[in-house]
XYZ file of C-alpha atoms in Angstrom:
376
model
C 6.412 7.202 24.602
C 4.668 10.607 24.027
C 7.030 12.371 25.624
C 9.989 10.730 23.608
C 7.608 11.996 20.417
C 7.201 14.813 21.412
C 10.885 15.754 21.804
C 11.745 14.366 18.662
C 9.410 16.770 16.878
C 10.900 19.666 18.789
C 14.226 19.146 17.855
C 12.864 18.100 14.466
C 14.554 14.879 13.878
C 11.039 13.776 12.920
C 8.434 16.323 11.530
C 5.237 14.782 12.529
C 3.540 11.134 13.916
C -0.369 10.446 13.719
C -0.781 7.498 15.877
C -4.129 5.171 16.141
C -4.861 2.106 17.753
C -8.195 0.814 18.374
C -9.240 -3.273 19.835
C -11.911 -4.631 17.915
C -13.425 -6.438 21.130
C -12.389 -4.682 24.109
C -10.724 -6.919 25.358
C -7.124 -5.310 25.365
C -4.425 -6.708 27.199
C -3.711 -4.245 30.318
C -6.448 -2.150 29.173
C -6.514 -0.586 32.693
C -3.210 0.267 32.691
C -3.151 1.319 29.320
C -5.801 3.956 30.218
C -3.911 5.373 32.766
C -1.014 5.889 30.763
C -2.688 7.689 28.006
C -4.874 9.406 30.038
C -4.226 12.843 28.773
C -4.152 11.710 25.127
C -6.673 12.060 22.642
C -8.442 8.816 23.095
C -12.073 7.329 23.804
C -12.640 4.137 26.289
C -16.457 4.028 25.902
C -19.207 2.512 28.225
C -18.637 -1.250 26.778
C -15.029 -0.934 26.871
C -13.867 -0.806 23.266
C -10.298 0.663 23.155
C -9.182 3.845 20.563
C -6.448 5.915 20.820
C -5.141 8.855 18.675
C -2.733 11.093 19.427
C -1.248 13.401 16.440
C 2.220 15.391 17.112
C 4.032 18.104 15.377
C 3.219 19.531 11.943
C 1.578 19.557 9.092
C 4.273 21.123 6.936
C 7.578 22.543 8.141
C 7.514 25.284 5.518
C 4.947 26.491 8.512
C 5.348 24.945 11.158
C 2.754 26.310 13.096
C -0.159 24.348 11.602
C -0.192 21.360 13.607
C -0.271 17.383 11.861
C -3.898 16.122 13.181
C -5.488 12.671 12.392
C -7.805 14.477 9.670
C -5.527 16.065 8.068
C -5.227 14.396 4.317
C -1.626 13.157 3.063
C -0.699 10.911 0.040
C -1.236 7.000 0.693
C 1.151 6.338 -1.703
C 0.825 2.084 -0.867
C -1.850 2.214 1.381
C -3.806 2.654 -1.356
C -3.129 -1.017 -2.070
C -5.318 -2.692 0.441
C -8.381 -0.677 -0.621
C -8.176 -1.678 -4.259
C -7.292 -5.158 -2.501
C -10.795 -4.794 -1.249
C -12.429 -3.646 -4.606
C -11.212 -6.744 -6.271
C -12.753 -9.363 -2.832
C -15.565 -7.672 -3.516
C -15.862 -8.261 -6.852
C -14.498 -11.701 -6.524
C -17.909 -11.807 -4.127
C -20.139 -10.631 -6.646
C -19.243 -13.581 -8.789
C -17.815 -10.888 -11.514
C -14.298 -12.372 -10.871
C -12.321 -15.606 -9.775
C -9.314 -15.700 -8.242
C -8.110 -18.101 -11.098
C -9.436 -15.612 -13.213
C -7.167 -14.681 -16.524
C -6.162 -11.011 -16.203
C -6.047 -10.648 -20.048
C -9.720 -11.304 -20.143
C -10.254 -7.809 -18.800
C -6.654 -6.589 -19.814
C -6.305 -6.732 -23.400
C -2.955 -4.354 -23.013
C -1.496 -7.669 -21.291
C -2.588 -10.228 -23.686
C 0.887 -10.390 -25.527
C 3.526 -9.676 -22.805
C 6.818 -11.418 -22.312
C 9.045 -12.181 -20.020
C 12.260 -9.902 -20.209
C 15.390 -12.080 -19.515
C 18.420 -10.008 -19.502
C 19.877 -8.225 -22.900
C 22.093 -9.589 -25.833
C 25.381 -8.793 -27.284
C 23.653 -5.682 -28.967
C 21.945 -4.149 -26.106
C 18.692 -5.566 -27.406
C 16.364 -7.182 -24.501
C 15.723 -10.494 -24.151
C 12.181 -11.669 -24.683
C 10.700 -14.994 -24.021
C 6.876 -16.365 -23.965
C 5.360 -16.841 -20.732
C 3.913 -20.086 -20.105
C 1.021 -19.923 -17.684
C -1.362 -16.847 -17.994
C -1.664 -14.293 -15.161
C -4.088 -14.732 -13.450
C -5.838 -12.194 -9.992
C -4.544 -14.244 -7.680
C -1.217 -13.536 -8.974
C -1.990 -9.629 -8.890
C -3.304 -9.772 -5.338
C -0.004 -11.615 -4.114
C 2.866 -9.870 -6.835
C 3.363 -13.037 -8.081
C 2.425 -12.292 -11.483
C 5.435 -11.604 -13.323
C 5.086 -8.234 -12.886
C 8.032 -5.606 -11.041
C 8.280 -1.726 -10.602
C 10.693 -0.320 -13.331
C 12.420 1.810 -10.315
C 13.010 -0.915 -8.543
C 14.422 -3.583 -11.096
C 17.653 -3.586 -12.747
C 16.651 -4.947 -16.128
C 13.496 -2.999 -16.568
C 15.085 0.489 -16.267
C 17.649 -0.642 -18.995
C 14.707 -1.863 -20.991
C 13.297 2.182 -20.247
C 16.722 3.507 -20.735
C 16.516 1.473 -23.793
C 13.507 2.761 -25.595
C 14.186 6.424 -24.437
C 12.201 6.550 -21.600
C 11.607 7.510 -18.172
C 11.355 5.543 -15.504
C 8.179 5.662 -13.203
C 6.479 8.240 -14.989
C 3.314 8.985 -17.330
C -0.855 10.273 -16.783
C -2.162 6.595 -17.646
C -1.555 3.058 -16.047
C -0.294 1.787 -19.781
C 2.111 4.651 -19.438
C 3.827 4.127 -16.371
C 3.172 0.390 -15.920
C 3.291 -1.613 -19.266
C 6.712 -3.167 -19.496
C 7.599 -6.605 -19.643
C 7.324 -9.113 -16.706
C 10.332 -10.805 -15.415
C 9.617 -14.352 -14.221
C 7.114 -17.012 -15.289
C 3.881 -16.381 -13.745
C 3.419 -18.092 -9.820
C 7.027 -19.097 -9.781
C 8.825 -16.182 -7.853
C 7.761 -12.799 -5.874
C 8.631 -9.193 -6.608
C 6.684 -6.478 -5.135
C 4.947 -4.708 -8.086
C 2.617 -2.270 -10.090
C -0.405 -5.232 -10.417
C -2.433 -3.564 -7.711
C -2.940 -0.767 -10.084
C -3.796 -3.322 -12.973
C -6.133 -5.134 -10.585
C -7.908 -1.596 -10.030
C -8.466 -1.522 -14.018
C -10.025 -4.641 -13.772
C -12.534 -3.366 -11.017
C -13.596 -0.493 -13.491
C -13.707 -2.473 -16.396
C -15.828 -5.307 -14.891
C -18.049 -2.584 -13.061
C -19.194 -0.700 -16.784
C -16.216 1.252 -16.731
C -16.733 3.294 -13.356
C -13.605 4.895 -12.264
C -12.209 3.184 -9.259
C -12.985 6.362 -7.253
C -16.924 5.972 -8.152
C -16.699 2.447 -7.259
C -15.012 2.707 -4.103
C -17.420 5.401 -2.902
C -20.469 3.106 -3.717
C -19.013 -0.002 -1.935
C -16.235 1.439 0.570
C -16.389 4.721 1.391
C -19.870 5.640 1.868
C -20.648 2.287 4.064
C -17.891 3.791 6.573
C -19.122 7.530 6.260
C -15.481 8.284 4.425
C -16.032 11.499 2.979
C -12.345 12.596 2.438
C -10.831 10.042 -0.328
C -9.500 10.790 -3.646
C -7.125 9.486 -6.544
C -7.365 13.116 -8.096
C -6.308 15.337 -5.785
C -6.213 18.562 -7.876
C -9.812 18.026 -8.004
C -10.501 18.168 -4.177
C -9.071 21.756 -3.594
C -10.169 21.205 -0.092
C -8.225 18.478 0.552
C -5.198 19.555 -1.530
C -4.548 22.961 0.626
C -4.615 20.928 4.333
C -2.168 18.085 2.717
C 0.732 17.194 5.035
C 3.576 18.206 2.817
C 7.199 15.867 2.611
C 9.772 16.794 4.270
C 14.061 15.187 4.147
C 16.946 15.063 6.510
C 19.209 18.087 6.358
C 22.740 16.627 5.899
C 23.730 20.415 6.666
C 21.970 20.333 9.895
C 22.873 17.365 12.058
C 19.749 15.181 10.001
C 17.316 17.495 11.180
C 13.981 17.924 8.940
C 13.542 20.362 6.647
C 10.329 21.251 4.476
C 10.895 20.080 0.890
C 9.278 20.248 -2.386
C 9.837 17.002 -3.318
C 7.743 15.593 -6.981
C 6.593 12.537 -5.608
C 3.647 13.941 -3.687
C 2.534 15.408 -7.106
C 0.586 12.175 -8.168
C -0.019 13.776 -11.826
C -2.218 10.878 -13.103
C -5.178 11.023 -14.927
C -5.924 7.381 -14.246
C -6.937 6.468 -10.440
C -3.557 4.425 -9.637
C -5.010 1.823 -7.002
C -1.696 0.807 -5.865
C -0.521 3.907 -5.343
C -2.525 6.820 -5.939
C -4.676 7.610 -2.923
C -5.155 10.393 -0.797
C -6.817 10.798 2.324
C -6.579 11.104 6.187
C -5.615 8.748 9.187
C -8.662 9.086 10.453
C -10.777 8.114 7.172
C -8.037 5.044 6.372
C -8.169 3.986 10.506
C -12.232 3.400 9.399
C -11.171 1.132 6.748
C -8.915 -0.819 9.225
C -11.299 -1.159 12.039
C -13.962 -2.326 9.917
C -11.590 -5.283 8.896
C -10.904 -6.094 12.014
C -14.100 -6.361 13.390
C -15.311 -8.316 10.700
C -18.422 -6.338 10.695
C -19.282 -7.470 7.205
C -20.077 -3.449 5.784
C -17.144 -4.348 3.270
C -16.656 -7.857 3.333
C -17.724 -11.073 4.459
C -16.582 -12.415 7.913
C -15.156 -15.731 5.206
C -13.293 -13.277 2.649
C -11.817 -11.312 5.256
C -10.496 -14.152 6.779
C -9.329 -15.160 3.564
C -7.553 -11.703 3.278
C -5.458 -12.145 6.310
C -4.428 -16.030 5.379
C -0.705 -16.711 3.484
C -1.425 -17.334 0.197
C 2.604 -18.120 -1.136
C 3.446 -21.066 -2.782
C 7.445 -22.650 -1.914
C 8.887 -20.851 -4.636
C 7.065 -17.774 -3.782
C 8.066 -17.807 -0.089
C 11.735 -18.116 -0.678
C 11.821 -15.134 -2.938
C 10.288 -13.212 -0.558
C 12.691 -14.270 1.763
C 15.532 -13.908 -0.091
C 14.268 -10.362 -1.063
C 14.482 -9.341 2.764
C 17.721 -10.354 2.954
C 18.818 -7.328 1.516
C 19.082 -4.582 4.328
C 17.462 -1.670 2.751
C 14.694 -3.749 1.094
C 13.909 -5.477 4.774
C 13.855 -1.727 6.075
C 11.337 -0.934 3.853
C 9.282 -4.049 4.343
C 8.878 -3.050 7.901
C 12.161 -4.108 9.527
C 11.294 -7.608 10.690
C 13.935 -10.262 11.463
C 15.635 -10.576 8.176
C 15.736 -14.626 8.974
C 11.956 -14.542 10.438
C 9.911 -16.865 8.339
C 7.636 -14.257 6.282
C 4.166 -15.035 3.776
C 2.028 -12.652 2.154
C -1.306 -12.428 2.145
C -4.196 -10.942 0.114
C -3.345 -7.369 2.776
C 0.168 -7.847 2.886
C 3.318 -9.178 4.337
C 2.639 -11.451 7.612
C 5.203 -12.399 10.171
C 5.187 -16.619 10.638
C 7.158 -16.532 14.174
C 6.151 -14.371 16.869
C 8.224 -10.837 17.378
C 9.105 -10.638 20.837
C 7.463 -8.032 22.274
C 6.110 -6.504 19.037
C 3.604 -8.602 17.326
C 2.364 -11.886 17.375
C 2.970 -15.101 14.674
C 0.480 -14.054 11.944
C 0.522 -10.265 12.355
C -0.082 -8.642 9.160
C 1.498 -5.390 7.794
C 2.166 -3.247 5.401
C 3.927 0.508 3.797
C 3.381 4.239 2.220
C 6.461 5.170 0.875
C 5.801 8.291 3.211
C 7.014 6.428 6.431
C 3.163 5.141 6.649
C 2.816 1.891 8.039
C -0.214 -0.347 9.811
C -0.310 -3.081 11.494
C -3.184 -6.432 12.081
């Protein structure tokens, strides 16, 4: 496996991999084996037989490709950043400051009056109707709220085209996410921005802390996380050692080439919990482990259970399903069996069936736009 990595960064048809694995008990299948294997890896099997590997490859930017990719080194999080704010809000939810039946407009006055968009008239003019049931944070928590990305749904970027303006773009969460929703609340799924209006609630409900001072109170600094931000500009330290985007060269047989591509520069003045983050493997591997041994510095053993548990309704499930039907969207989603019987949970999109030899029934995943992807 290293080997086939390793080649494949050479010949740069892929410009860098961090991988990480870790067992929360020890326990691991073949362990021995395993060890073997791997043994001239970066990894740790300690004295009581806990299992960790890391092993980074190629670079850290192929404008120089010199500077090698390493598991510290800090790269946008783009969705990752979903299952930390996912953890703000459990916590919260915890503290008795939230419900999951909780209305959203409660906290989010800018969503107190918004309909659902239904298509456009004879005129151009959209389509409006009043929404039935309010949203409520269980609906955030499992983008069944109503709620879309403009860049990825037909009618909302001719509602932006509409009004004169661009899609996916703007410093504020009002500014980039307050469009109409396009279902009734609870009755359909579309993957969506209401991560990053769940994150408002967690500042608004904590006397208005930004969601980067909360999550260093409750998140980071129980795991020793020292290198997280929504801001980058502000962490200069961070922001010169980012891994940098690179494409395929169409010129060049696909190979990768360094590019200078806008959607690393997160130009927000708002900390965009679905989408926002920045920080290392390393840092985000602490968050995962924690999770998955349960070892209550985040959450309790009941609400992380809860985390990991489908949460869909019938009508939710078969829009999901009928979602990853689509080839490009199942890509994206982590290229499971488009027919596979799929939930989401509180973390993200779980696998009902077993894969053969990938991942068992109940598996969790999910994606950063920046081929990120992990995996419980």
């Amino acid at each position: 496996m290293e080997e086939s990595i390793e080649a494949a960064c050479a010949s740069r048809q892929i410009a860098g991999v961090v991988l990480m694995a870790a067992d929360k008990t020890g326990t691991m299948p073949h362990l021995a084996a395993i060890s073997k294997i791997i043994s001239r890896s970066n990894h740790m099997l300690n004295t009581v037989g806990d299992f960790h590997y890391t092993k980074s490859f190629g670079s850290r930017s192929l404008r120089t490709p010199e500077e090698p990719l390493t598991a510290e080194t800090p790269m946008w999080m783009a969705s990752f950043a979903k299952l930390l704010t996912t953890i703000a809000v459990l916590q919260c939810l915890e503290q008795k400051k939230l419900s999951l039946d909780t209305n959203v407009t409660l906290f989010l006055h800018e969503l107190q009056d918004i309909k659902i968009l239904t298509g456009f008239d004879e005129n151009g003019e959209p389509i409006l109707e009043q929404k039935a049931s309010p949203i409520t944070i269980r609906h955030l928590l499992t983008h069944t709220s109503g709620l879309s990305y403009d860049f990825f749904h037909p009618l909302l970027q001719r509602w932006r085209n509409s009004r004169g303006e661009k899609i996916a773009s703007g410093p504020t969460i009002v500014k980039r996410f307050h469009y109409p929703i396009v279902y009734e609340p609870g009755t359909s799924w579309e993957y969506s921005s209401a991560t990053d209006w769940a994150g408002r609630i967690v500042e608004r409900v904590n006397d208005d802390q930004t969601l980067t001072e909360y999550m260093q109170a409750h998140i980071l600094t129980p795991l020793g996380i020292t290198d997280l931000t929504f801001q980058i500009d502000k962490r200069p330290d961070m922001k010169q050692k980012l891994a940098e985007l690179s494409i395929r060269d169409a010129t060049d047989d696909g190979r990768m080439k360094h590019t200078e591509n806008d959607m690393i520069k997160v130009d927000t003045t708002d900390d965009m919990g679905g989408g926002g983050a920045f920080t290392s493997p390393a840092s985000y591997m602490k968050v995962m482990q924690s999770l998955l041994a349960n070892d209550e510095k985040l959450l309790s053993p009941e609400t992380v259970d809860q985390m990991f548990e489908p949460q869909l309704n019938d009508a939710g499930q078969r829009a999901l399903m009928e979602k990853l039907q689509d080839p490009a969207m199942n890509a994206i989603y982590g290229a499971l069996p488009a027919q596979m019987r799929k939930d989401w949970t509180f973390a993200g999109l779980m696998n009902c069936e077993d894969v053969k030899d990938r991942r068992r029934a109940g598996a969790v995943t999910w994606i950063g736009l920046p081929n990120m992807n992990w995996v419980s």
